[in-house]
Coordinates of C-alpha atoms in Angstrom, one line a residue:
Chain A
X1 CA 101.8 11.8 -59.2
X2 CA 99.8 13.8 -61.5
X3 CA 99.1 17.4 -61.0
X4 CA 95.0 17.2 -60.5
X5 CA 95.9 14.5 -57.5
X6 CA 98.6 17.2 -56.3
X7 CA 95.8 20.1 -56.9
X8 CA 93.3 17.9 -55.0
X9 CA 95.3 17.0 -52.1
X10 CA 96.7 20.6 -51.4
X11 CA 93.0 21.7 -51.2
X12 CA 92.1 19.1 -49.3
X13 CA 94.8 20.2 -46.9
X14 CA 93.9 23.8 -47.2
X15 CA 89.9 23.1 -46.8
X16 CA 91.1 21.2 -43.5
X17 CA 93.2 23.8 -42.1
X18 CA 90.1 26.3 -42.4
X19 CA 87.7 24.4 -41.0
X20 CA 90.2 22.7 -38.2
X21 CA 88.7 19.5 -39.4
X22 CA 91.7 16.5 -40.1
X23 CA 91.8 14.0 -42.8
X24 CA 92.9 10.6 -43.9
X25 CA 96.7 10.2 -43.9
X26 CA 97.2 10.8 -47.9
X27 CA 99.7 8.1 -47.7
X28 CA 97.2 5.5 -46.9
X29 CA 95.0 6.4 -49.9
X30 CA 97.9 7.0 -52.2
X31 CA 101.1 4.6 -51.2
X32 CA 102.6 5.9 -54.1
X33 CA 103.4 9.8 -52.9
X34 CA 106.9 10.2 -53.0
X35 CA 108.8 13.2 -51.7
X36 CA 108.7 15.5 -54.1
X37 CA 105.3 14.7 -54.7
X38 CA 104.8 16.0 -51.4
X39 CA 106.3 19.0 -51.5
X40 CA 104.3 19.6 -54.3
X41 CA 101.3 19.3 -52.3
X42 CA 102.5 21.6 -49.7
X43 CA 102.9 24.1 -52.9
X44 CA 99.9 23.7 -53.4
X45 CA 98.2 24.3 -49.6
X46 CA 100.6 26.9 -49.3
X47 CA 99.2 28.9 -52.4
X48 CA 96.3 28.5 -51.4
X49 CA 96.6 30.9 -48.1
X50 CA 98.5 33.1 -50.0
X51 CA 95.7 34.0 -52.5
X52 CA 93.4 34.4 -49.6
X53 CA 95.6 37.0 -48.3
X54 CA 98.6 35.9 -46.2
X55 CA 102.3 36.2 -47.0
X56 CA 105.4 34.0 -46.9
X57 CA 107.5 35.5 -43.9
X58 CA 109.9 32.9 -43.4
X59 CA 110.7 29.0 -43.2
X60 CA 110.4 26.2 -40.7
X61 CA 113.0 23.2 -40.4
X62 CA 111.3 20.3 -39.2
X63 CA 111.8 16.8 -37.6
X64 CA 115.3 18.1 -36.6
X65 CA 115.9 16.0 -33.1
X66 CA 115.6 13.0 -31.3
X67 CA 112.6 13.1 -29.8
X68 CA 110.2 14.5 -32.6
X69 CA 111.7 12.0 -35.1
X70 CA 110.7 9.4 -32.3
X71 CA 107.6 11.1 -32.1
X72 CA 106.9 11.1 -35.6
X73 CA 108.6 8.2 -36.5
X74 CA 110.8 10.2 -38.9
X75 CA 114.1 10.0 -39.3
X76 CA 115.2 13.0 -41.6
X77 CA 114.5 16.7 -41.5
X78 CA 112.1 18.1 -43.4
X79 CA 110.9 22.3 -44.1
X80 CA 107.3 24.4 -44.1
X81 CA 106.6 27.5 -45.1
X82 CA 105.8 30.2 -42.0
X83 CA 103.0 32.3 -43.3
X84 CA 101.7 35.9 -41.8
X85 CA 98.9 34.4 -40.3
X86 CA 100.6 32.4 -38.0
X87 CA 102.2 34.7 -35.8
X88 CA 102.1 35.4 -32.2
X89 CA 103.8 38.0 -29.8
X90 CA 105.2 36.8 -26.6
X91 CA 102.9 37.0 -23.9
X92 CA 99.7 36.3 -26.0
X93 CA 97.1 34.0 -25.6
X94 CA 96.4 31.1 -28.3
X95 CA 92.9 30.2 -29.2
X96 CA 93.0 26.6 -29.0
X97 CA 89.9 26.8 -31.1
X98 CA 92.2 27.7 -34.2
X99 CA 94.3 24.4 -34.2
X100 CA 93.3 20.9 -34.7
X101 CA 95.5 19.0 -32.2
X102 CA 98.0 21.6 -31.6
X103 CA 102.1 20.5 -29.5
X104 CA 104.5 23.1 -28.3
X105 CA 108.3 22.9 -29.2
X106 CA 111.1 25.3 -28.2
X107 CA 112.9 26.1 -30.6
X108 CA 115.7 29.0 -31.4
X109 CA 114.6 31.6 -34.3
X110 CA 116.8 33.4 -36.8
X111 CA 115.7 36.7 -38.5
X112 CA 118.4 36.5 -41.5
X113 CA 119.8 40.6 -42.4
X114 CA 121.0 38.8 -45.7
X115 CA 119.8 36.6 -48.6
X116 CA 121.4 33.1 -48.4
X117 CA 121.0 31.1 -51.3
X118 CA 121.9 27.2 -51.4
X119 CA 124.2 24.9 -52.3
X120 CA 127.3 25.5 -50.7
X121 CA 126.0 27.0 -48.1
X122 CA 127.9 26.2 -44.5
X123 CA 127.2 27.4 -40.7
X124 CA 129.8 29.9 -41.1
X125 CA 127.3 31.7 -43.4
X126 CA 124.1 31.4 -41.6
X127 CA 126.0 33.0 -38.8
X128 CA 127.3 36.0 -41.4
X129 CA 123.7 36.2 -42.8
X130 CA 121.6 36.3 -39.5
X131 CA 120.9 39.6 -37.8
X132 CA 120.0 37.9 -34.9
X133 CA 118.4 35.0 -32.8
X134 CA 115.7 34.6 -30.3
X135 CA 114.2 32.0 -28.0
X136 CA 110.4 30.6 -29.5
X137 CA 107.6 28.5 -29.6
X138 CA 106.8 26.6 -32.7
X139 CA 103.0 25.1 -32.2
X140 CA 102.8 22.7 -34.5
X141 CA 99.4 21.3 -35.7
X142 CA 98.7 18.6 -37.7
X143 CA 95.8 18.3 -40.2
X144 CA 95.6 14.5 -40.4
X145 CA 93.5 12.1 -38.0
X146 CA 95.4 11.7 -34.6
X147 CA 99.0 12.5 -36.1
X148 CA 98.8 9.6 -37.8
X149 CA 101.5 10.8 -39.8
X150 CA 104.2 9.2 -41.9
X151 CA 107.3 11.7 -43.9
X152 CA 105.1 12.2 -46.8
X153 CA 101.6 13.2 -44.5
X154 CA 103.4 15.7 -42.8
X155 CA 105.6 17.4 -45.6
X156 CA 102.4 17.5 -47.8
X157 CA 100.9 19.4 -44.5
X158 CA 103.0 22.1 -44.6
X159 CA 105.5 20.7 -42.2
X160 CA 102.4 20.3 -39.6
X161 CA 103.2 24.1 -39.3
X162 CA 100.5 26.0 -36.8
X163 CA 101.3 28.8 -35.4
X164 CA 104.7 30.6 -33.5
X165 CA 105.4 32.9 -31.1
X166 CA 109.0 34.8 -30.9
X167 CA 110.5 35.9 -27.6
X168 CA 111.7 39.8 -27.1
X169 CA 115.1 39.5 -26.6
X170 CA 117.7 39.2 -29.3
X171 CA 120.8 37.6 -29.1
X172 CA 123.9 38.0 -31.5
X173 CA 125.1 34.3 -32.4
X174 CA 128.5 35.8 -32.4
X175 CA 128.4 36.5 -29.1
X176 CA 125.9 33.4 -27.8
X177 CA 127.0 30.0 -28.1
X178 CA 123.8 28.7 -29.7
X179 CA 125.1 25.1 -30.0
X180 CA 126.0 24.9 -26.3
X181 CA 123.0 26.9 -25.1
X182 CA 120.6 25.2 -22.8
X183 CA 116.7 24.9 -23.2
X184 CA 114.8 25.2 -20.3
X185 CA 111.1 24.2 -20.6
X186 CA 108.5 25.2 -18.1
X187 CA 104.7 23.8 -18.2
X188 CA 102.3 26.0 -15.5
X189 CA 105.8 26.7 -13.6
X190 CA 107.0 23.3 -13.1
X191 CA 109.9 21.9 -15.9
X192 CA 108.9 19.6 -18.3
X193 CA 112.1 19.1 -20.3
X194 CA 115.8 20.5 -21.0
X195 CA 117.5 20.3 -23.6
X196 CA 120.7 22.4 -26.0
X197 CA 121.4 23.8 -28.7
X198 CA 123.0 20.7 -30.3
X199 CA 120.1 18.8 -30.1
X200 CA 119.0 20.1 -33.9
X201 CA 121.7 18.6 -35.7
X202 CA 124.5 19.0 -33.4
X203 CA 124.0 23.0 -34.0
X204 CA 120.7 25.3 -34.7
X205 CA 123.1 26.8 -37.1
X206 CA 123.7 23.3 -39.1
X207 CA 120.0 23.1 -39.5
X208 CA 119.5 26.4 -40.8
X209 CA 122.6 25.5 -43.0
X210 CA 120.7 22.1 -44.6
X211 CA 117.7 24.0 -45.4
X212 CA 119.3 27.1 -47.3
X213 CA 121.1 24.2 -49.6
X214 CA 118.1 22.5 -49.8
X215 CA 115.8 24.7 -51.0
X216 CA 118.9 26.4 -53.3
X217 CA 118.5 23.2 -55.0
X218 CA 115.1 24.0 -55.5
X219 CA 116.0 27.7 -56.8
X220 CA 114.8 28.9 -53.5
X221 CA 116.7 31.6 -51.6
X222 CA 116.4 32.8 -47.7
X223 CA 115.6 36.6 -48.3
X224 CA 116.8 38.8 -45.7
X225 CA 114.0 39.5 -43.1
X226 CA 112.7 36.2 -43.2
X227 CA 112.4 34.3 -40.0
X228 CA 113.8 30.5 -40.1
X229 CA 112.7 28.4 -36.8
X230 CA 115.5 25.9 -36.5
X231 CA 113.9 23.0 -35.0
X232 CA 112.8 21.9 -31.5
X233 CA 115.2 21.6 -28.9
X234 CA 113.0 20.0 -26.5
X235 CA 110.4 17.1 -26.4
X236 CA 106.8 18.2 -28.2
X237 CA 104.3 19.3 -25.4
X238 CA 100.9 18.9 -25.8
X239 CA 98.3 21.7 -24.7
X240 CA 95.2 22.1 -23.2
X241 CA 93.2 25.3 -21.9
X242 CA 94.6 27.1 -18.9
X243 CA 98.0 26.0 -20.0
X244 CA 101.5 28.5 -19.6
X245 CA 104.9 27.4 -21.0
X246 CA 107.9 29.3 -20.8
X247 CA 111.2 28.7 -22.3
X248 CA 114.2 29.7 -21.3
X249 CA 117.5 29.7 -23.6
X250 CA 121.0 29.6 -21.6
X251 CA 122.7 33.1 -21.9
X252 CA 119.6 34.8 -24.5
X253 CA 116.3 34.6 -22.7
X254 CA 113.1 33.9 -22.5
X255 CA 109.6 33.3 -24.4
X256 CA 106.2 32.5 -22.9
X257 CA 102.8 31.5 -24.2
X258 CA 99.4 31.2 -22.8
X259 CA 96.6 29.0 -23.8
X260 CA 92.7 29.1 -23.8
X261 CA 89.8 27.2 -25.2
X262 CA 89.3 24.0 -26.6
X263 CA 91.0 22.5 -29.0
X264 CA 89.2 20.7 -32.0
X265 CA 90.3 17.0 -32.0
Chain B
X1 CA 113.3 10.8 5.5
X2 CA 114.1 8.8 8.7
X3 CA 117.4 8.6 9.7
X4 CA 116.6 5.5 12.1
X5 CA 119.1 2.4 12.5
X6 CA 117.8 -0.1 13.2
X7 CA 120.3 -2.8 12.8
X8 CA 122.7 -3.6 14.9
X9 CA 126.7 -3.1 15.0
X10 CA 127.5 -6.2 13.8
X11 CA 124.5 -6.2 10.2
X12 CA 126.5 -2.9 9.5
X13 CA 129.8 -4.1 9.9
X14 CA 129.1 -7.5 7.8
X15 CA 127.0 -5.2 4.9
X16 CA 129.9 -2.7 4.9
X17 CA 132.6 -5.4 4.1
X18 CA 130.2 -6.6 1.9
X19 CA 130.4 -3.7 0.0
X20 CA 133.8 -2.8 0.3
X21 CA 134.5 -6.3 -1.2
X22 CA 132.7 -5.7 -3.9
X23 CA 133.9 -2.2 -4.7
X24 CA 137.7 -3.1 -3.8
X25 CA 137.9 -6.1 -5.6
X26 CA 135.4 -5.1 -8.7
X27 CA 132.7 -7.9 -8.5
X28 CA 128.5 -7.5 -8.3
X29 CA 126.7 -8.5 -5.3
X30 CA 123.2 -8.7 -4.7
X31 CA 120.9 -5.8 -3.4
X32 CA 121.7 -5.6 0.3
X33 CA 117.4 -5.6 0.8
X34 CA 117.4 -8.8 -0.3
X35 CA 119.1 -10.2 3.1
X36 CA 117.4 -7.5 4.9
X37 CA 114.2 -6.4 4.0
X38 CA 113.6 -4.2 6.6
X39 CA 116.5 -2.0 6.6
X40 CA 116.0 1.7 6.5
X41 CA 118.0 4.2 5.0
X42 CA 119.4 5.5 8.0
X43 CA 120.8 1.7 8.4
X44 CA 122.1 2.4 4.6
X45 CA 124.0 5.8 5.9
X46 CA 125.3 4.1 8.6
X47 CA 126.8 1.3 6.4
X48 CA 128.2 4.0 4.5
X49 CA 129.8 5.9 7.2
X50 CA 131.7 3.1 8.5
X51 CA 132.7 2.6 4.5
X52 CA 134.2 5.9 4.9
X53 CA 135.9 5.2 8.3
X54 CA 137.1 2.0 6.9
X55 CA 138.8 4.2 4.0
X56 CA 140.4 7.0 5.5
X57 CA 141.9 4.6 8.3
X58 CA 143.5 3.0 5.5
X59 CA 145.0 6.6 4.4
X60 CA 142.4 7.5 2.1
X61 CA 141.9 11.3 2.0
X62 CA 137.8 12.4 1.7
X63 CA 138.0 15.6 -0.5
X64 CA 134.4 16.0 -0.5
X65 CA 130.7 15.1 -1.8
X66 CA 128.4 14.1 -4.0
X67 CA 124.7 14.4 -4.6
X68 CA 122.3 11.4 -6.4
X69 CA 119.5 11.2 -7.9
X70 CA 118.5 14.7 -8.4
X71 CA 116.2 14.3 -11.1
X72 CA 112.9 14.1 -10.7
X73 CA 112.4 11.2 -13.2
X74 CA 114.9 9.3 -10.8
X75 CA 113.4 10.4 -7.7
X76 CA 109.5 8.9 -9.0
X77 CA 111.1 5.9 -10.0
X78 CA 112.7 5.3 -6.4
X79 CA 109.9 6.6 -4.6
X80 CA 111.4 9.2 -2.4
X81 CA 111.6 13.1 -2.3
X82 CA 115.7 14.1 -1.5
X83 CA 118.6 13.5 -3.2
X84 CA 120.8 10.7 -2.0
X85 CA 124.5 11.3 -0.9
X86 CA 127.9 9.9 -1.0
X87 CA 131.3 11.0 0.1
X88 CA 134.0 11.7 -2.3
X89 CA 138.0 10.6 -2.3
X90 CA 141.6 11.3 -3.5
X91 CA 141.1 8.0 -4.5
X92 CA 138.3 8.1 -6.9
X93 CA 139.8 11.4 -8.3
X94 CA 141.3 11.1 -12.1
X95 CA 142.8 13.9 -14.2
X96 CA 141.5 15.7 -17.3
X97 CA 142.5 14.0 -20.4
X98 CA 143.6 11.2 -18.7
X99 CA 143.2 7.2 -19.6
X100 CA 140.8 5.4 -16.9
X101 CA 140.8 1.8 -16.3
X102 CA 138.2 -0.2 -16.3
X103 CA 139.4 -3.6 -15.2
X104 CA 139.0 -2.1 -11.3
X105 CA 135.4 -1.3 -12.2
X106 CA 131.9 -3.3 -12.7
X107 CA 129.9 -1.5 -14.8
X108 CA 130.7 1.7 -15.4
X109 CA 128.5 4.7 -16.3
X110 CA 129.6 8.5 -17.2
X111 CA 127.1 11.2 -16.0
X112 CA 127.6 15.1 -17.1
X113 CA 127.7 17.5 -13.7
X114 CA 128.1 20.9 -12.1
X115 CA 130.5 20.9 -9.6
X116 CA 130.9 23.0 -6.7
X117 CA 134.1 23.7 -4.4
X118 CA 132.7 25.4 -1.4
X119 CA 134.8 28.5 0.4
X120 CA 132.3 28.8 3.2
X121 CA 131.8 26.0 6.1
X122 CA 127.9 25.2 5.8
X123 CA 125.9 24.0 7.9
X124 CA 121.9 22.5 7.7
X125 CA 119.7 22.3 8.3
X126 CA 117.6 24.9 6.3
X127 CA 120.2 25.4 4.0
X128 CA 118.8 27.2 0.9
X129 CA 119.8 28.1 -3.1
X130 CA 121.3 31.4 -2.1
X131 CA 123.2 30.3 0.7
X132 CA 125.1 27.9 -1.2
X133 CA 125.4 30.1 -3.7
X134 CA 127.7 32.5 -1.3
X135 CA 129.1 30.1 0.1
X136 CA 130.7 28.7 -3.4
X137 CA 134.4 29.6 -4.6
X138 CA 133.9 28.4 -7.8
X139 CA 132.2 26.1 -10.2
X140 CA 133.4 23.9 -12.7
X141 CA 132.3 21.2 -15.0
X142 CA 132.8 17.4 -14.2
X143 CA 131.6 14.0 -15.3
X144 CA 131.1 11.1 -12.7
X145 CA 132.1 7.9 -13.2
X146 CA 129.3 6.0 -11.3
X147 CA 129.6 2.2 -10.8
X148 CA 126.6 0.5 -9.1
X149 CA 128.1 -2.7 -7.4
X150 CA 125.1 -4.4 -7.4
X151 CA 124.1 -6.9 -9.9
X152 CA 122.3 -5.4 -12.9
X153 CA 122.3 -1.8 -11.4
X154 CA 119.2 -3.1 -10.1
X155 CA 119.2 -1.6 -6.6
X156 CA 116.7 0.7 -3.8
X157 CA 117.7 4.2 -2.1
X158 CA 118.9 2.0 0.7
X159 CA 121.3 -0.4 -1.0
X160 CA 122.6 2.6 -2.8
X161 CA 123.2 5.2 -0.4
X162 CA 125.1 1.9 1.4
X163 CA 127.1 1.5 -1.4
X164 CA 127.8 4.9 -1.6
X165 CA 125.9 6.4 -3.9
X166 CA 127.3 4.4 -6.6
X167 CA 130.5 6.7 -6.5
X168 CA 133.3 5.1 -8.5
X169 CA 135.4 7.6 -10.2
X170 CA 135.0 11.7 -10.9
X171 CA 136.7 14.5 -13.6
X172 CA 136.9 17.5 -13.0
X173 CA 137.9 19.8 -15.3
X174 CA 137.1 22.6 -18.1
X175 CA 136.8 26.2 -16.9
X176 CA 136.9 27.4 -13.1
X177 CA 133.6 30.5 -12.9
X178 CA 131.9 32.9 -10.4
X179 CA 128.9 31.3 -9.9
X180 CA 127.6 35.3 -9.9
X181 CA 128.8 35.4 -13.7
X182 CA 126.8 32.9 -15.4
X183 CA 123.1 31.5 -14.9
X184 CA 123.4 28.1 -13.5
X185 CA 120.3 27.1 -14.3
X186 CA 120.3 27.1 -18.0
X187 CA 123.6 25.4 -18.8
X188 CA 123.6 23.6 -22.2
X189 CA 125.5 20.5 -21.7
X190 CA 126.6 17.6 -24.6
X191 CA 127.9 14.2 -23.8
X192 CA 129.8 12.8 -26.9
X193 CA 131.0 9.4 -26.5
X194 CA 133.7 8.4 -29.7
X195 CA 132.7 11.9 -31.8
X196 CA 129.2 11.1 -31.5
X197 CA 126.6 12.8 -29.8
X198 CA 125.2 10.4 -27.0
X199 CA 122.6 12.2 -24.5
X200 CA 122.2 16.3 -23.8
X201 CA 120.4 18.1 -21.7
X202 CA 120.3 22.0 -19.4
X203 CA 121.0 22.1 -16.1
X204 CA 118.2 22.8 -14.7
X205 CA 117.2 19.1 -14.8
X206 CA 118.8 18.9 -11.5
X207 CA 116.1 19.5 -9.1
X208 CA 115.3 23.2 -11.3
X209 CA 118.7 24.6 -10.4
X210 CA 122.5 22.3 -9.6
X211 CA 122.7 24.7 -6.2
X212 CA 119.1 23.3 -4.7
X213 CA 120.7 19.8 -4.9
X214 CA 124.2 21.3 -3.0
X215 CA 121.4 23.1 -0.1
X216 CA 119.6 19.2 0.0
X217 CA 123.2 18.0 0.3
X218 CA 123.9 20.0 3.0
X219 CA 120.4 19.3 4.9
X220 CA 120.9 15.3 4.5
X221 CA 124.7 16.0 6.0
X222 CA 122.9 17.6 9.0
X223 CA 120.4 15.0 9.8
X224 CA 123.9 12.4 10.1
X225 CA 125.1 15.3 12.3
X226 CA 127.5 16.7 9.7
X227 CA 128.5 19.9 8.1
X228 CA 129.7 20.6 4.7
X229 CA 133.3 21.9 5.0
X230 CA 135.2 25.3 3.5
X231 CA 137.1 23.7 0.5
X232 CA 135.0 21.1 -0.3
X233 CA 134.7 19.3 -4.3
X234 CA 130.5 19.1 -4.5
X235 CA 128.9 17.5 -7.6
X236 CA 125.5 18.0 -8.1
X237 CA 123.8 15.1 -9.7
X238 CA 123.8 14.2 -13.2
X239 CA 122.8 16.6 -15.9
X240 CA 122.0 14.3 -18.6
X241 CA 121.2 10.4 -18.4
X242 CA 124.1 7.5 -17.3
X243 CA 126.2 6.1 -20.4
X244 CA 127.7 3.0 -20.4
X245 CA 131.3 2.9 -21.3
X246 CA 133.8 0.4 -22.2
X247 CA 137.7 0.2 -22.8
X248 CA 138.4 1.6 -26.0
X249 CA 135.3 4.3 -25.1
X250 CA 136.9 8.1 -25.7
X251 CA 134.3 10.8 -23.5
X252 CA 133.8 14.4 -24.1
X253 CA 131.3 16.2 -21.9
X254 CA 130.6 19.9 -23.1
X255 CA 129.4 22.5 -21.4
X256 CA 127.6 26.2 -21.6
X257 CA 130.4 28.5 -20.3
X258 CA 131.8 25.9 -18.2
X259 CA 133.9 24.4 -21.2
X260 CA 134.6 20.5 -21.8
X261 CA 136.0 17.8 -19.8
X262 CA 137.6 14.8 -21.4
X263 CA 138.7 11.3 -20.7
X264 CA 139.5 7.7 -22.5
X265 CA 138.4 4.0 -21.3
X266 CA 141.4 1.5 -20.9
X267 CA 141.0 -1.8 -20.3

């Protein structure tokens, strides 16, 4: 793909995150986008917030588990950039205004106290390399029509990154077994879903693991400070106004999240 | 739930060796609602209880319960609003580690629980969370070898509490706990089934919290005019989804603080 098309489609991606208006799936205007092309594209959207103020604070690991690559109808993981703009603190309130089509995951965070650059990168040293982990909510978003997306739509899109929220307590992952930790999900007080640890990739720590060599390959490190979201441990919920979820993560604790308004598709 | 019978000595007494038949001698029989249509669950317990008679004339010693369909994705598709419950054996008891045998079985399916051994007598009804909770010695992990006699595990609430819940064979195993020292509600648990990962889920998937389905236990017992005796083996409804398994099958179920319990399929 050439680098105008690649310039084009990253602006059309940025243009529809401002306005919360979704487009087209690329793919079914350009069957040719490969991969890499995609990644290009989310480059390109990603720059794009950047030079209109926002920083990169960490990286998201997408498409991790069961049910979102059932949902999604992808079967490999994939990785988004996490911006400044797109954080939460526990407790708040989202505007559903500022998302498109937004769905809730719970998902276990790291905050790395190390860089860790890829290849060769195992568990062993994501669990060196992380200062410590906490239970969150990844509210992903996605910018094209009715999720209509395919590998390609949705890497281009920046991972269908929205927003997150991180929980308040911290939890050592030498002393928490994170693969073996359960996910309780709670919709307005009543559960929606459990799930574990293990779900992402038979360890949160494996994921974290794949994406350090990944983007090594791309020259790419994990800085320390940055935030990695592992993946979601539970089915996607979707959200309307009035809505209050709380997570719960076996032996660490707890993260909540309150919606309002209406979304825009 | 009515605990009415409504069929007569002789219906039980034919269904029951109906069912023993079929779980004594391994075969599938139809759904006992097919012959009669109108029986209740109460006529399902009372099939069960003379199951249970039946047994421990014949030597077998009851070591304690177990609760079914405790999930509420379960319960909607049955249509009710309590757990089912069936009674638990020395004979249905396997060891950790140990090489099961399928030829005695149907269809078997493997289901990751919490179990409970009780230290306190209790007694519904009104039974609660917390009382079980104090009345419990210790918990430890198990998986249930469940094994649906009727054909196609196609079956209602009272065919099933009739054929006793489906209980076929239990583990118990892993690491003995306090109930005070860990959260039960948040358990992580992993079913792997020959190294690979095959369902997972918390364990707060049983009714919110494994000790609610012990309390509902407890409650059912008291409507048959039973209490849930000191040193009593509870399991508390499956955690994660049933599993299939065949001979050959190897089964490690892992657990959030509780450790693993493990066990092979032989033909």
């Amino acid at each position: 793909m050439n680098e105008e098309k690649i310039k084009q489609y990253g602006d059309e991606l940025y243009e529809a995150w401002l306005a919360c208006r979704p487009v087209r799936p690329l793919l079914e205007r350009e069957p040719e986008i490969t991969i890499e092309d995609a990644y290009q594209i989310q480059e390109r959207f990603v720059a794009r917030r950047v030079q209109a103020g926002e920083t990169i604070i960490g990286k998201k690991i997408g498409a991790t588990s069961k049910p979102v690559q059932d949902f999604l109808g992808v079967y490999q993981p994939d990785f988004g950039m996490l911006l400044s703009g797109m954080v939460y603190q526990e407790g708040d309130t989202i505007d559903l205004a500022t998302l498109i089509q937004p769905k809730a995951e719970a998902e276990l965070a790291f905050v790395l106290k190390a860089d860790l650059k890829g290849p060769g990168i195992t568990a062993m040293d994501v669990i060196r390399a992380t200062d410590y982990v906490l239970p969150c909510f990844e509210i992903v978003d996605s910018r094209i029509t009715d999720w209509k997306i395919k590998i390609q739509d949705t890497v281009a899109d920046n991972a269908s990154c929205g927003v997150y929220v991180l929980g308040k307590t911290k939890g050592d992952p030498r002393k928490l077994d994170i693969t073996l930790a359960g996910m309780v999900l709670e919709k307005n007080g009543e559960l929606f879903s459990t799930g574990v640890g293990a779900a992402v990739q038979g360890s949160p720590a494996n994921a974290v693991a794949w994406l350090a060599n990944t983007l090594g390959e791309l020259g790419i490190p994990f800085k320390a400070g940055e935030v990695i979201l592992s993946g979601s441990q539970s089915a996607l919920v979707p959200v309307v106004d009035g809505d209050e979820l709380v997570c719960t993560v076996g032996g660490l604790g707890t993260c909540s999240v309150k919606f309002a308004g209406r979304s825009k598709a | 739930m009515s605990m009415t019978v409504t069929l007569g000595r002789e219906d039980i007494v034919r269904l029951c060796e109906r069912v023993e038949g079929a779980q004594t001698r391994a075969y599938a029989i139809p759904k006992l609602t097919d012959e009669y249509p109108n029986m209740t669950i109460g006529d399902g317990y009372a099939v069960q209880l003379e199951l249970r008679r039946r047994f421990l004339a014949a030597g077998h010693k009851q070591v304690g319960w177990k609760a079914g369909l405790t999930s509420k994705a379960k319960m909607i598709q049955m249509g009710v609003n309590v757990p089912s419950i069936g009674f638990l054996t020395d004979r249905m008891a396997r060891p950790e580690n140990s090489a099961i045998k399928t030829s005695d079985l149907v269809h078997p399916r493997v289901e990751c629980e919490v179990a409970f051994v009780m230290k306190k007598t209790l007694k519904g009804p009104n039974c609660t969370r917390q009382d079980v909770l104090d009345a419990t010695d210790y918990v430890l992990p198990a998986v249930e070898i469940i094994d649906s006699r009727f054909s196609g595990f196609k079956f209602d609430l009272e065919s099933v509490v009739a054929d006793n819940g489906s209980s076929a064979r239990f583990v118990g195993g892993g690491r003995a706990r306090y109930p005070a020292d860990i959260d039960l509600r948040t358990l992580g648990v992993v079913m792997e089934k020959n190294g690979e990962i095959v369902t997972l889920g918390a364990s707060a998937a049983v009714l919110g919290h494994p000790a609610e389905a012990i309390a509902m236990l407890v409650n059912i017992l008291a409507e048959l005019g039973e209490e849930l005796p000191a040193g009593s083996f509870v399991m508390s409804g499956g955690i994660t989804e049933a599993i299939p398994v065949k001979p050959g099958d190897s089964i490690v179920a892992r657990f959030q603080e509780l450790g693993s319990v493990s066990m092979r399929f032989i033909e």
